Coordinates of C-alpha atoms and ligand atoms in Angstrom, one line a residue:
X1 CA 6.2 7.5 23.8
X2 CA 9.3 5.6 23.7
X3 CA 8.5 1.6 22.7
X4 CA 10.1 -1.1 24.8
X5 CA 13.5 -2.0 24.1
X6 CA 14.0 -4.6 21.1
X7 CA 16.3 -6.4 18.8
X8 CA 15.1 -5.6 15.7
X9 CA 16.9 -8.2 12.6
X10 CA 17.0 -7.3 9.4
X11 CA 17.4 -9.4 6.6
X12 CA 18.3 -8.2 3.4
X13 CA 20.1 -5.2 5.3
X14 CA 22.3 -4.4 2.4
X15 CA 19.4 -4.4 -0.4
X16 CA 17.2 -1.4 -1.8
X17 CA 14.1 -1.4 0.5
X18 CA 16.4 -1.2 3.5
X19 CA 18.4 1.6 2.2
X20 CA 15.5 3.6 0.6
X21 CA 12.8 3.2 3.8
X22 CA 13.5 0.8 6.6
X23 CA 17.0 2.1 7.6
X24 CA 15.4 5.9 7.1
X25 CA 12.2 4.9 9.2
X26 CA 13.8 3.7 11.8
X27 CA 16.4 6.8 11.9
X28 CA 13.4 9.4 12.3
X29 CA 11.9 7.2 15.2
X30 CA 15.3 7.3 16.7
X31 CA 15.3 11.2 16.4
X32 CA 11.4 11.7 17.6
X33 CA 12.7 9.5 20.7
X34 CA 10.2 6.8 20.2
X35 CA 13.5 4.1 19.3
X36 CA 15.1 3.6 23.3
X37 CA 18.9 3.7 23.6
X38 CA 18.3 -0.2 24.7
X39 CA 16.8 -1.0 21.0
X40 CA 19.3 -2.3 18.1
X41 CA 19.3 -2.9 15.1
X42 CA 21.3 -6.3 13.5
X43 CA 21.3 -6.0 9.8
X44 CA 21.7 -9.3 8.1
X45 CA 22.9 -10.5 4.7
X46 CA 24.7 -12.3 3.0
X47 CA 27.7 -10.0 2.3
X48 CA 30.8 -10.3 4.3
X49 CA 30.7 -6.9 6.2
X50 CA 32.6 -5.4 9.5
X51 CA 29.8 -3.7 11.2
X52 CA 31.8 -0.5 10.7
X53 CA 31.4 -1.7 6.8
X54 CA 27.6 -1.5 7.5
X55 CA 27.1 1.4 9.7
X56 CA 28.7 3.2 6.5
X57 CA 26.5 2.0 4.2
X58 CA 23.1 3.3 7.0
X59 CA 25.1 6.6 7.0
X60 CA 25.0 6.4 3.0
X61 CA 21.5 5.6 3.4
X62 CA 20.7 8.5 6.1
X63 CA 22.6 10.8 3.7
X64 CA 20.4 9.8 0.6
X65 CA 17.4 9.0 2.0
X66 CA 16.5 11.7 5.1
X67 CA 16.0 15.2 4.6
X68 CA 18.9 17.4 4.8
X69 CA 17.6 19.1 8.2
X70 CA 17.6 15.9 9.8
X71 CA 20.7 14.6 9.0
X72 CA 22.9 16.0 12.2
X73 CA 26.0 14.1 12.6
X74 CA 25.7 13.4 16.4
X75 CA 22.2 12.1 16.0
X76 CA 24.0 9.5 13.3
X77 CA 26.3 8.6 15.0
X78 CA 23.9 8.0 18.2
X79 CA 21.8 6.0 15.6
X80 CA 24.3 3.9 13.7
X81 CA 26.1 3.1 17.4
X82 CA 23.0 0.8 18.3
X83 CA 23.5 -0.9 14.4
X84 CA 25.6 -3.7 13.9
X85 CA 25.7 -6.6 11.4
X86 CA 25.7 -10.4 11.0
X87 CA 26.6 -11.9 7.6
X88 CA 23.9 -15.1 7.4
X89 CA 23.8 -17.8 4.7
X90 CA 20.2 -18.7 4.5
X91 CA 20.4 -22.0 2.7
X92 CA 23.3 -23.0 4.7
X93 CA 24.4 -22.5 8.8
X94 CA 26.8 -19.7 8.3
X95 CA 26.0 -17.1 11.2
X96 CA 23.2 -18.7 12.5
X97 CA 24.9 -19.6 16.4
X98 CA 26.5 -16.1 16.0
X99 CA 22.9 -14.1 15.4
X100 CA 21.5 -16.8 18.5
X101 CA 24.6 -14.7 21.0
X102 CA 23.9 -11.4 19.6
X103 CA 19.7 -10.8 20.3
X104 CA 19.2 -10.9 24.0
X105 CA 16.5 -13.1 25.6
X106 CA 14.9 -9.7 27.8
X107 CA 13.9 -7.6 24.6
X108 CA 11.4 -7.5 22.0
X109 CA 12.9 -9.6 19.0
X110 CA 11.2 -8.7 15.6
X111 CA 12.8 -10.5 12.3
X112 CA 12.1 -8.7 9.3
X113 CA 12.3 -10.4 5.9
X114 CA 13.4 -7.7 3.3
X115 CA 14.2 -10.5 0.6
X116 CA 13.0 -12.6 -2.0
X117 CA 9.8 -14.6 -0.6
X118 CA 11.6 -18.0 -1.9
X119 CA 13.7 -17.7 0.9
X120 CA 10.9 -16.5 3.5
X121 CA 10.3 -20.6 4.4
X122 CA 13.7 -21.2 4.7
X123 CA 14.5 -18.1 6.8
X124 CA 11.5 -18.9 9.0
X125 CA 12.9 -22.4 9.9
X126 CA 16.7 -21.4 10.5
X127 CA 15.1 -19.2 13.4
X128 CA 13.2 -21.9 14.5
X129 CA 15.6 -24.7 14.8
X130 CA 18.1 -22.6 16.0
X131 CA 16.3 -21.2 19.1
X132 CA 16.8 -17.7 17.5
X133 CA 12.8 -17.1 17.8
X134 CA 10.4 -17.6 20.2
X135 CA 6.7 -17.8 21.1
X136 CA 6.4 -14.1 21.2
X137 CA 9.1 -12.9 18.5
X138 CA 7.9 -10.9 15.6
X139 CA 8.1 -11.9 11.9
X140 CA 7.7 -9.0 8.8
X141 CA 7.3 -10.1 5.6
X142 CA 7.5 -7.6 2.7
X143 CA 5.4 -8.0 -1.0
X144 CA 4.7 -9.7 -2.9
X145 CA 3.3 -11.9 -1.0
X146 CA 2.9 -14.7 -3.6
X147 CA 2.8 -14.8 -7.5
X148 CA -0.8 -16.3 -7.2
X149 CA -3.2 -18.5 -4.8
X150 CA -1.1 -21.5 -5.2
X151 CA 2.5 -19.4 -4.1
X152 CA 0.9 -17.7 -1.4
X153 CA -0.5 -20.3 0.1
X154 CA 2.8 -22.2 -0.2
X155 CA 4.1 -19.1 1.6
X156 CA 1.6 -19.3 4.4
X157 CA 2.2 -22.6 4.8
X158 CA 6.3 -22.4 5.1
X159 CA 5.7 -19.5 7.5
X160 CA 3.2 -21.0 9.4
X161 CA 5.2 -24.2 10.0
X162 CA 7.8 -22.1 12.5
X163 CA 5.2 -19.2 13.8
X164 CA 1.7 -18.5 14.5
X165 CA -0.4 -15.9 12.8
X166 CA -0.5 -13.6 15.6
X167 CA 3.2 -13.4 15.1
X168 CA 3.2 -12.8 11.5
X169 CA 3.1 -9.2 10.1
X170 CA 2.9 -9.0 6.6
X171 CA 2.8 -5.6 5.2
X172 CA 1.2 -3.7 3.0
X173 CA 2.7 -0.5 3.2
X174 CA -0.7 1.6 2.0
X175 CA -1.7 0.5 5.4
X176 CA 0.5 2.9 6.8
X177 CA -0.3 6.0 5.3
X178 CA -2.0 8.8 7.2
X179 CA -4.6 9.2 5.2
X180 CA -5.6 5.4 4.9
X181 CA -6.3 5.5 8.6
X182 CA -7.6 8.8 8.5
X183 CA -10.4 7.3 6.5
X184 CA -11.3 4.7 8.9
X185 CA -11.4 7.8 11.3
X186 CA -14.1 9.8 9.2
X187 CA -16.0 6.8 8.1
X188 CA -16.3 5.6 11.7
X189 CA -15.9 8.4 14.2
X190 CA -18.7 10.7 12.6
X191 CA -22.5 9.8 11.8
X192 CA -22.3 12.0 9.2
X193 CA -21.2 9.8 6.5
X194 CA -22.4 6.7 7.2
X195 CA -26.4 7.0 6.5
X196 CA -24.8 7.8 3.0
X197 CA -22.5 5.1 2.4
X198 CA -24.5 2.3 0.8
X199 CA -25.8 1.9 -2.7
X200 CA -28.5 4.4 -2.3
X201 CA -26.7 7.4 -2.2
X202 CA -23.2 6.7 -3.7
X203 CA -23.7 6.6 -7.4
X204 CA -19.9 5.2 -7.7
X205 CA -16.3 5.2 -6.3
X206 CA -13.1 5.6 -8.0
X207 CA -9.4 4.8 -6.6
X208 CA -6.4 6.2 -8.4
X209 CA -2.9 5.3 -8.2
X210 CA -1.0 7.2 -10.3
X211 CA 2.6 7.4 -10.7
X212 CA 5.2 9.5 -13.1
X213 CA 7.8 6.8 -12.2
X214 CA 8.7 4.2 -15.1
X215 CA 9.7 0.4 -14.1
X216 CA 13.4 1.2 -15.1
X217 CA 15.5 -0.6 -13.1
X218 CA 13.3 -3.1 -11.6
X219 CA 12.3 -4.7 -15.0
X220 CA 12.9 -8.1 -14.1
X221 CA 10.7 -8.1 -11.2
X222 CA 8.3 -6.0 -12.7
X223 CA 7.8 -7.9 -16.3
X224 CA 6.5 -10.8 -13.8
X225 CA 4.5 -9.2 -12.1
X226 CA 2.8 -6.1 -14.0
X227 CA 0.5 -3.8 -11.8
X228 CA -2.3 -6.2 -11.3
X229 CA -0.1 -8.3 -9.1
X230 CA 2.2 -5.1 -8.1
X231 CA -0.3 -3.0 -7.1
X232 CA -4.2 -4.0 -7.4
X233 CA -3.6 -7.5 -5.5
X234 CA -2.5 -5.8 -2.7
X235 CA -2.6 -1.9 -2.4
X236 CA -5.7 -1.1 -4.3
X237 CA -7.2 -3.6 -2.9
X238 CA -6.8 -2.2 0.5
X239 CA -8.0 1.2 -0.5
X240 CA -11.1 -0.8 -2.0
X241 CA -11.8 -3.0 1.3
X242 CA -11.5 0.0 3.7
X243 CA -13.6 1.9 1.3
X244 CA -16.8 -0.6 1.1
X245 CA -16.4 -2.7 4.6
X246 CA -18.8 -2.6 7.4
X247 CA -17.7 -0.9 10.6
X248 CA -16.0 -3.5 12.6
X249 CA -17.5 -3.9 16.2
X250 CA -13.9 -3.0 17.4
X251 CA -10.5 -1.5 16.3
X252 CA -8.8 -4.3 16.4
X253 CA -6.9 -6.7 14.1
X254 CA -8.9 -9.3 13.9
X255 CA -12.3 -7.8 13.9
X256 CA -11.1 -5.2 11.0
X257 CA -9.1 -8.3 9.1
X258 CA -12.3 -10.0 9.4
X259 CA -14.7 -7.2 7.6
X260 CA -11.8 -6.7 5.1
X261 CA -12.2 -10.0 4.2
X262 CA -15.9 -10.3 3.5
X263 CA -15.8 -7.6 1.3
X264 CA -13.1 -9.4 -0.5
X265 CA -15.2 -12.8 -0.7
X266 CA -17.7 -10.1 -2.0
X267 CA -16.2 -9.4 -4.9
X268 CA -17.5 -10.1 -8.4
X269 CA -15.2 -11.7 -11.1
X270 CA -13.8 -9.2 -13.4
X271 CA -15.3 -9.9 -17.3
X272 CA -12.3 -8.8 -19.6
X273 CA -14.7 -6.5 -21.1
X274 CA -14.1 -4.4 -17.9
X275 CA -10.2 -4.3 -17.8
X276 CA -8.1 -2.1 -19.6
X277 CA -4.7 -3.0 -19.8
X278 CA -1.8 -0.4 -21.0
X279 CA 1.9 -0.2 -21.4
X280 CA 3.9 2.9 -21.8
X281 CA 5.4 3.9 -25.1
X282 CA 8.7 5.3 -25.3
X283 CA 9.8 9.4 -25.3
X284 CA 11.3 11.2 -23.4
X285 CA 12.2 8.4 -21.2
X286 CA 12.6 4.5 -22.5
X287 CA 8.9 2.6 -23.7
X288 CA 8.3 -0.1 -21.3
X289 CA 9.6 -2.7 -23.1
X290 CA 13.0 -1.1 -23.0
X291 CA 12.8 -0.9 -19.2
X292 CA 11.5 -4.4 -19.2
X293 CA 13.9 -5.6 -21.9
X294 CA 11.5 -8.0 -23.1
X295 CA 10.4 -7.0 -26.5
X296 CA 7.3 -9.6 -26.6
X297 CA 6.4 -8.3 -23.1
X298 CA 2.3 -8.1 -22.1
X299 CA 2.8 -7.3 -19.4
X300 CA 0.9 -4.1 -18.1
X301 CA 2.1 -1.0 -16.7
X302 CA -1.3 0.7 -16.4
X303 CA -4.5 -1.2 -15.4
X304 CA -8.3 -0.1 -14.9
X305 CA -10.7 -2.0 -14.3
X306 CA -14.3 -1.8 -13.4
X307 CA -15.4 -4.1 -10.2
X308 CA -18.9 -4.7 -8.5
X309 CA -19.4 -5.8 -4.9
X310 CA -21.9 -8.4 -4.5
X311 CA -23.5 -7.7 -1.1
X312 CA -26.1 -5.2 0.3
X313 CA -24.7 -2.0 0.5
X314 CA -23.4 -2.1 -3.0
X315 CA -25.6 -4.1 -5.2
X316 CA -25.3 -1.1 -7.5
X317 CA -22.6 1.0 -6.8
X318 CA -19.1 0.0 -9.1
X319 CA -15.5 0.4 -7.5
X320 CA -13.2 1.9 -10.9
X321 CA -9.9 1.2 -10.0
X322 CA -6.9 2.3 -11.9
X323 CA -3.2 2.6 -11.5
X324 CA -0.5 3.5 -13.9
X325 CA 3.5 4.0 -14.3
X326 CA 4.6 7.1 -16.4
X327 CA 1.7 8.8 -15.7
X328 CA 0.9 12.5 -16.1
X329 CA 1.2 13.1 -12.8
X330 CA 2.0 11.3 -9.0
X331 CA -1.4 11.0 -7.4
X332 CA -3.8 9.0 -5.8
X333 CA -6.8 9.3 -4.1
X334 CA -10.2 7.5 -3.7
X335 CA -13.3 9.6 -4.6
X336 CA -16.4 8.8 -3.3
X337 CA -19.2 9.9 -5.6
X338 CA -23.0 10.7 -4.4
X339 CA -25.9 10.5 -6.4
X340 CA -27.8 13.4 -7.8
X341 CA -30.5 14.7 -5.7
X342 CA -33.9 12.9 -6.9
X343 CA -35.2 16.4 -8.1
X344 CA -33.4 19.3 -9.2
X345 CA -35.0 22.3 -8.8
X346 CA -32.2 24.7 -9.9
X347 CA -30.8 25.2 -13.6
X348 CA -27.5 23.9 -14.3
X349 CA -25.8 24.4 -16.9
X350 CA -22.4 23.4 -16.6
X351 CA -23.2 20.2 -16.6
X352 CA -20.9 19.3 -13.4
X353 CA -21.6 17.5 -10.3
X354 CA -20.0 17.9 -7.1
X355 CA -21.5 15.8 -4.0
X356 CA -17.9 14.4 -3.8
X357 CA -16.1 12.9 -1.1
X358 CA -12.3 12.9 -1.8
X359 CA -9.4 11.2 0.3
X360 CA -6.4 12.2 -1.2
X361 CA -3.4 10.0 -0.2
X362 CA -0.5 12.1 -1.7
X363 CA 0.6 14.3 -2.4
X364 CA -0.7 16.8 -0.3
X365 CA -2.2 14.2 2.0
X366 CA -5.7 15.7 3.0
X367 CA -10.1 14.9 2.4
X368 CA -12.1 17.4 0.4
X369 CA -15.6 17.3 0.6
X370 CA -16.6 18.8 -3.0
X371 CA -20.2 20.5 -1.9
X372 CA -22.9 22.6 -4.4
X373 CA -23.6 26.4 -3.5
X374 CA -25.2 29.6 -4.8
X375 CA -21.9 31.8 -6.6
X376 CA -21.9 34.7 -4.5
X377 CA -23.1 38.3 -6.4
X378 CA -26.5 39.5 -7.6
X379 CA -26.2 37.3 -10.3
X380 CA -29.1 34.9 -9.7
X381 CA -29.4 31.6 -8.7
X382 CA -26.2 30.7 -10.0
X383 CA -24.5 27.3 -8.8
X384 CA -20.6 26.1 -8.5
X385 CA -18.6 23.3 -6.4
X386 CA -16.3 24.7 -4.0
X387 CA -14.2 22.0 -1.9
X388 CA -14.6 22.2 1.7
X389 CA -10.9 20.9 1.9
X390 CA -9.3 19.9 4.8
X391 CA -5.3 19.9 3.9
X392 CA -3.9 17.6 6.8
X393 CA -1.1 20.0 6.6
X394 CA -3.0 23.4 7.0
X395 CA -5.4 22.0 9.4
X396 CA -2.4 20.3 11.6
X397 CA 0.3 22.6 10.8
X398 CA 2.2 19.6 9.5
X399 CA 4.4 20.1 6.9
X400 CA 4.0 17.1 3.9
X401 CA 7.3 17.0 4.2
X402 CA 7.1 16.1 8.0
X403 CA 4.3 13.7 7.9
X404 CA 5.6 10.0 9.1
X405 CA 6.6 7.7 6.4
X406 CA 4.2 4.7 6.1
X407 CA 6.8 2.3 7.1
X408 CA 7.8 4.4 10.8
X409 CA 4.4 3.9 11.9
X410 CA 4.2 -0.1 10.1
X411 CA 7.6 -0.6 12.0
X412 CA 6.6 0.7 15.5
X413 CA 3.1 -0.9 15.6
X414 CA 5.3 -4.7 15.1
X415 CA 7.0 -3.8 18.1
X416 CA 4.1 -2.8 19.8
X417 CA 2.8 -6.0 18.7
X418 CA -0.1 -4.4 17.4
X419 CA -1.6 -6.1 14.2
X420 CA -4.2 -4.3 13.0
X421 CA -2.7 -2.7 9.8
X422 CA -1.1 -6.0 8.2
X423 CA -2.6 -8.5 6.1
X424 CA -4.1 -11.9 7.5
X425 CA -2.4 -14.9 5.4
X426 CA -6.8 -15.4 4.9
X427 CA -7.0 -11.8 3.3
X428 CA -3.9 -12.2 1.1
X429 CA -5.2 -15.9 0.0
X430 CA -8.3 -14.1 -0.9
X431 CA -7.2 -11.2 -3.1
X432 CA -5.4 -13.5 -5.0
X433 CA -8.8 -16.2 -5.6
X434 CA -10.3 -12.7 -6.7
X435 CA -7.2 -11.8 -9.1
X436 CA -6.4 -15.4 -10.8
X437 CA -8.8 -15.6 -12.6
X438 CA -8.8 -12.1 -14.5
X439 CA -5.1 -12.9 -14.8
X440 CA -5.7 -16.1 -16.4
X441 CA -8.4 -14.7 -18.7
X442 CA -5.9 -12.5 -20.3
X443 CA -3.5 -14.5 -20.5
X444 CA -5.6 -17.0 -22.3
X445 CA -6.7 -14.5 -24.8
X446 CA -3.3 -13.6 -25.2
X447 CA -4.3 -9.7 -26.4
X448 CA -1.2 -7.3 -25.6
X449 CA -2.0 -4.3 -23.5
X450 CA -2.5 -0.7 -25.3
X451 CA 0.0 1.4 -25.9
X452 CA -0.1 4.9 -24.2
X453 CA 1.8 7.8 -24.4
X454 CA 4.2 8.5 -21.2
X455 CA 2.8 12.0 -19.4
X456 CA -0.6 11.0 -20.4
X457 CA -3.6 9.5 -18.6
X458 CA -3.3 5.9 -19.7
X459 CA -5.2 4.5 -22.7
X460 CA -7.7 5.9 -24.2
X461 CA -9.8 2.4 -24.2
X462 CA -10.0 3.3 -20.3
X463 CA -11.9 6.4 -20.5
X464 CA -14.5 4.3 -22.7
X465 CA -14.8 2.5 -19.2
X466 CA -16.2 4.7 -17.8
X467 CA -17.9 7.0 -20.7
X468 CA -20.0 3.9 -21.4
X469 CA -22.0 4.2 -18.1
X470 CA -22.3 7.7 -18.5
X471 CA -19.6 8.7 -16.2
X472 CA -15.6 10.2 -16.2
X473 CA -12.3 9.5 -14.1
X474 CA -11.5 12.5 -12.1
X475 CA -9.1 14.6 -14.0
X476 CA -5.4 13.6 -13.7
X477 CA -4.0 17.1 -14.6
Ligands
BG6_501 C1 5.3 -0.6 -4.3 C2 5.3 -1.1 -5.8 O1 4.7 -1.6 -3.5 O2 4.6 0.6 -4.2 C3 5.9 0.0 -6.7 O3 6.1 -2.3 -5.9 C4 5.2 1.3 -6.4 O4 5.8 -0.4 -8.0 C5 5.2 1.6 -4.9 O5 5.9 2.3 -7.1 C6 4.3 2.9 -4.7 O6 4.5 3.3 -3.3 P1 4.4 4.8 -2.9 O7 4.4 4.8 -1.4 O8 5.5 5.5 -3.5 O9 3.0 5.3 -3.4

């Protein structure tokens, strides 16, 4: 279903995000019809470009960044046709009247901010004074979101001081993958699972982000930053809320922001003794502190860490996060991990468990419910785990390949105006009260992270997380 027409800016138009998935997500909602021939697109930057110049550089995009099949030159040229550009200063008042002619008062006018957050405020109030925005425009802000408490609440702030927080869309992108949602749908639109889902009968969960990626080329981001603020802050952290929160009383932004938030406030402080921190070593490809070019660097590339959720569903029940660059392999997932029955009355002796409940975010998108049965043959009462796996892709006939990208679906819910999978400025304020402190901690302590071998699991110290309470991370090979 087509979306209502809109004028969709772009800042940042020329940088790396917009090339590699906004320009692309917005190019495959064009060819499944949902982008009208009324909508357009205004990149803007600060580059002096002709907006020939920039529909070049979306066709260099298209050409990089959509697969072959979809790239037809007459659908391009339709696309880039509704693109044009505006060069903007954002300090200064260069192109700011010119962007005011260009969006038109009758359509849907969503701003996105694909640039450094130390301009968001500034961004924010150009729009503002300039009559650019109004009481129903859309704002996007991209990650990070904030260094720490005191940043993002500085961001807030600046943001909030030209629009409301029912205009404000801040995105995580996690939010937007299929199988994210897909496991609101099978925690909340089945009774199967939810007499399960407490303390009682989950003996623990565990949420994976791996990646075979290194930090090459964003180094001087990344060395800031490391993947507690990269990733846990903000992605993991959303796996873990939509994991352990109570069903809200409605699908709907606020009353789902609001559940993601208690569990948030529900979350114990992390003692060091339950972090692991790594950094890759070098071969084949650079060590991390090549990528990073910071020879001193602590910063982490791989982090686990063991977290408990203070409330009544999980007294007992730990969340083991991890997430790692130049990992074995590219994977995540979140397994869910039931308890033993009380009484076994069979013999095993292989020692494994299955009573698994696996959402598997990529690849192969898909939930796999890991079950206990008899091995068929006259061989006795022999048990083994078989998956009762539901590939999205089999069971849909969607090919991986053809699955929406996060951001199409992020995109097209801001110009439905629908707000239900972005962060509240609360919920962001809140991950980071959880995160300062285990940041601080280390830094205090000053220890630098472990090394680990690239293609491995991570450090070894992070298996000992989990060997000490008598349990193992789900293989990463
Ligand atoms: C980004 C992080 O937010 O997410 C990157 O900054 C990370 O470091 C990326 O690689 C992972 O996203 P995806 O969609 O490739 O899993």
């Amino acid at each position: 279903i087509p979306v209502d027409p809109f004028d969709l800016v772009l800042f940042g138009a020329t940088g790396d995000l917009a090339r590699r998935k906004i320009l692309p997500s917005l190019y495959r909602r064009f060819l499944a019809g949902q982008m009208p021939d009324t909508a357009r697109v205004i990149g803007a930057a600060r580059s002096e470009l002709s907006n020939e110049e920039f529909r070049d550089l979306v066709r260099e995009a298209l050409a990089e960044f959509v697969s072959k099949a979809k790239t037809d030159k007459a659908a391009i040229d339709a696309f880039v046709a509704q693109c044009s550009y505006i060069a903007i200063d954002a300090k200064g008042d260069g192109g700011w009247s010119d962007l005011k002619q260009m969006v038109r008062e009758d359509a849907i006018k969503a701003f996105y901010f694909s640039v450094a957050p130390s301009i968001f405020g500034a961004l924010a109030d150009k729009l503002r004074s300039h009559g650019i925005a109004c009481d129903n425009s859309r704002l996007v802000v991209e990650k990070p979101f904030g260094t720490d408490l005191k940043t993002a609440k500085k961001l807030n702030a600046d943001l909030a001081a030209s629009f409301r927080e029912d205009q404000i869309y801040r995105i995580d992108h996690f939010l937007g993958k299929e199988t994210v949602q897909n496991l609101m749908a099978v925690r909340f639109a089945n009774v199967l699972f939810e007499p399960l889902w407490n303390e009682r009968y989950i003996d623990h969960v565990q949420i994976t982000v791996a990646e075979t990626v290194g930090v090459g080329g964003r180094g001087s981001y990344y060395d800031k930053s490391g993947a507690m603020r990269d990733m846990v802050q903000n992605h993991l952290m959303q796996l873990l809320c939509l994991t352990a929160m109570e069903p809200p009383a409605a699908f709907d932004p606020d009353r789902l922001r609001d559940e993601k938030l208690k569990v948030i406030r529900a979350l114990d402080p992390v003692p060091l003794k339950d972090v692991v921190r790594g950094q890759y070593k070098s071969g084949p490809e650079p060590s991390y502190i090549e990528d990073a070019e910071n020879a001193d660097s602590k910063t982490e590339s791989y982090i686990a860490l063991k977290i408990g959720i203070s409330n009544w569903r999980w007294k007992h029940t730990p969340f083991y996060l991890r997430t790692g660059k130049r990992l074995t392999k590219r994977m995540s997932e979140i397994v869910v991990q039931f308890k033993e029955t009380p009484h076994s009355i069979f013999d095993r002796d292989d020692g494994s468990t299955a009573n698994a409940l696996t959402i598997r975010l990529q690849p192969d998108e898909g939930i796999d419910l890991s079950v206990t049965i008899k091995e068929p043959g006259p061989g006795g009462m022999r048990l083994t785990n078989v998956p009762l796996d539901m590939s999205f892709a089999d069971a849909l006939g969607a090919d991986d390949a053809e699955m929406p990208d996060a951001y199409e679906r992020l995109i097209m819910d801001v110009i439905r105006g629908n707000q239900t999978l972005f962060m509240r400025g609360d919920e962001v304020e809140a991950a980071w009260a959880w995160t300062d402190p285990i940041i601080n901690a280390w830094e205090a302590q000053g220890d630098k992270p472990k090394q680990y071998p690239q293609g491995s699991s991570g450090p070894e110290e992070a298996l000992a997380l989990l060997l000490r309470d008598g349990r193992r991370w789900r293989d990463l090979e």
